[in-house]
XYZ file of C-alpha atoms in Angstrom:
189
model
C 9.713 11.734 3.002
C 8.776 11.225 -0.614
C 6.392 11.809 -3.506
C 4.531 9.605 -5.881
C 1.712 9.631 -8.390
C -0.896 10.007 -5.692
C 0.570 12.668 -3.413
C 3.406 13.942 -1.315
C 4.470 12.521 2.068
C 5.931 14.690 4.829
C 7.429 13.791 8.195
C 5.314 15.701 10.775
C 5.085 15.943 14.542
C 1.709 15.314 16.109
C 1.828 17.231 19.377
C -1.429 15.735 20.654
C -0.009 12.206 20.704
C 3.641 13.166 20.972
C 5.044 11.286 17.994
C 6.357 11.753 14.447
C 4.057 10.607 11.680
C 4.115 10.314 7.944
C 1.478 12.679 6.533
C 0.451 11.939 2.992
C -1.440 14.731 1.203
C -3.350 13.111 -1.638
C -3.458 14.729 -5.023
C -5.540 12.124 -6.868
C -8.912 13.485 -7.803
C -10.724 10.166 -7.724
C -12.971 9.263 -4.816
C -10.855 7.353 -2.373
C -11.490 5.343 0.800
C -9.983 8.199 2.825
C -12.647 10.563 1.582
C -15.612 8.200 2.024
C -14.692 6.123 4.998
C -11.780 7.426 6.949
C -12.787 5.449 9.996
C -12.301 2.204 8.045
C -8.582 3.048 7.671
C -8.042 4.079 11.268
C -9.757 0.800 12.352
C -7.186 -1.306 10.466
C -5.073 -2.821 13.192
C -2.813 -5.705 12.213
C 0.782 -6.604 12.823
C 1.303 -6.361 9.067
C -0.546 -3.129 8.301
C 1.178 0.236 8.805
C -0.894 1.934 11.503
C -3.197 4.775 10.278
C -3.682 7.421 12.972
C -5.895 9.805 11.099
C -7.499 10.171 7.710
C -9.911 12.638 6.179
C -10.082 15.951 4.414
C -8.680 19.250 5.689
C -10.092 22.115 3.648
C -10.212 20.401 0.249
C -7.078 18.253 0.695
C -7.565 14.515 1.501
C -4.856 13.188 3.857
C -3.667 10.081 5.670
C -1.411 10.172 8.760
C 0.456 6.939 9.475
C 3.317 5.551 11.466
C 6.764 5.977 9.952
C 8.522 2.736 8.986
C 12.053 2.790 10.371
C 13.645 1.175 7.297
C 11.517 2.732 4.514
C 10.016 0.440 1.913
C 11.096 -2.878 0.384
C 11.647 -0.963 -2.832
C 14.413 0.935 -1.015
C 16.234 -2.385 -0.377
C 16.316 -3.548 -4.039
C 19.647 -3.655 -5.822
C 18.948 -2.932 -9.532
C 19.074 -6.056 -11.624
C 19.832 -8.144 -8.588
C 16.953 -7.783 -6.133
C 17.166 -8.800 -2.464
C 18.082 -12.126 -0.853
C 15.296 -14.680 -1.571
C 14.611 -15.394 2.120
C 13.919 -11.623 2.675
C 11.749 -11.279 -0.395
C 9.623 -14.322 0.569
C 9.371 -13.178 4.180
C 8.255 -9.642 3.258
C 5.665 -10.755 0.679
C 4.306 -13.388 3.021
C 3.857 -10.797 5.745
C 2.244 -8.393 3.227
C -0.213 -11.133 2.333
C -1.117 -11.521 6.003
C -1.805 -7.761 6.076
C -3.813 -7.962 2.812
C -5.901 -10.815 4.137
C -6.835 -8.714 7.137
C -7.771 -5.759 4.903
C -9.897 -8.008 2.683
C -11.715 -9.333 5.721
C -12.384 -5.675 6.631
C -13.782 -5.160 3.056
C -10.838 -2.978 2.005
C -9.008 -3.452 -1.322
C -5.551 -1.900 -1.313
C -5.315 -1.657 -5.178
C -1.629 -0.704 -5.207
C 0.516 -3.507 -3.716
C 4.062 -2.840 -4.901
C 7.485 -3.029 -3.251
C 7.149 0.702 -2.613
C 4.039 0.132 -0.540
C 5.424 -2.645 1.648
C 7.245 -0.999 4.550
C 9.883 -2.299 6.956
C 10.208 -1.700 10.676
C 13.141 -4.175 10.674
C 14.469 -6.768 8.165
C 12.126 -9.218 9.868
C 8.931 -7.171 9.977
C 7.060 -5.998 6.830
C 3.799 -4.019 6.761
C 1.566 -2.878 3.944
C 0.901 0.864 3.821
C 0.036 3.722 1.546
C -3.736 3.370 1.422
C -4.151 6.450 -0.712
C -6.123 4.680 -3.425
C -7.619 1.894 -1.325
C -11.361 1.389 -1.577
C -14.110 -0.658 -0.181
C -15.239 -3.715 -2.201
C -18.609 -3.424 -3.818
C -21.393 -5.892 -2.938
C -20.276 -8.105 -5.848
C -16.735 -8.307 -4.336
C -15.086 -6.038 -6.942
C -13.643 -2.522 -7.134
C -12.723 -0.133 -9.936
C -9.209 -0.575 -11.304
C -6.370 1.573 -10.017
C -2.730 1.403 -9.086
C 0.618 0.715 -10.616
C 0.222 -1.039 -13.962
C 3.515 -2.942 -13.526
C 1.853 -4.933 -10.678
C -1.765 -4.861 -11.862
C -3.619 -8.062 -12.617
C -4.703 -8.502 -16.257
C -8.420 -8.119 -15.369
C -7.646 -4.676 -13.992
C -6.663 -3.229 -17.384
C -10.213 -3.203 -18.767
C -12.257 -4.644 -15.917
C -12.555 -4.599 -12.186
C -10.269 -5.750 -9.372
C -10.998 -8.401 -6.772
C -9.056 -9.784 -3.787
C -7.553 -12.323 -6.247
C -6.181 -9.405 -8.287
C -4.112 -8.485 -5.295
C -2.617 -11.949 -5.223
C -1.365 -11.291 -8.743
C 0.091 -7.986 -7.556
C 1.821 -9.871 -4.718
C 3.372 -12.216 -7.252
C 4.598 -9.301 -9.380
C 5.959 -7.643 -6.249
C 7.817 -10.886 -5.342
C 9.251 -11.038 -8.866
C 10.561 -7.434 -8.508
C 12.109 -8.180 -5.104
C 13.810 -11.370 -6.338
C 15.119 -10.012 -9.654
C 15.381 -6.284 -9.211
C 13.227 -5.769 -12.340
C 9.577 -5.811 -13.233
C 7.949 -8.939 -14.767
C 6.754 -6.833 -17.752
C 6.809 -3.217 -18.961
C 3.741 -1.078 -18.619
C 2.978 2.554 -18.423
C 0.409 4.353 -16.338
C -1.408 5.765 -19.344
């Protein structure tokens, strides 16, 4: 289905539950939520979180198996230099924020909110997904920095991320959806 900086995603058939799933094989060497607390991901059940069916390590390969979003991601809907209609952009980011709020209440920080990680079941239904670099918040309410630098909050470049950092990422995501470009240039170095 696709590939990114953190792994490769395949469409697979789970014969036990009789449905097709997206199976992401993670390539990132850093300790991730999927490695430490797979049950936290499978417990995330919200109308605006892409359902995680299984997560863990097989052999030495960490993986996450999720639902498949019928329309792909919001990134797939962007017309370069133009974006998407404002009413769609606002709807999708608003729904992603509902999903993020739920994750935060479950002590999970996504750390990579981008248009490519907001998925669509229909033009009216957005869900956050791709929890490949998600992590639990520390006791002080922070987490190590990670994720796409084009959407990362300033404090994440030399400090730690918080739930407020993800609000910044949501704003950068909204900008990209509305304009078809990123609010600023950054590299992942």
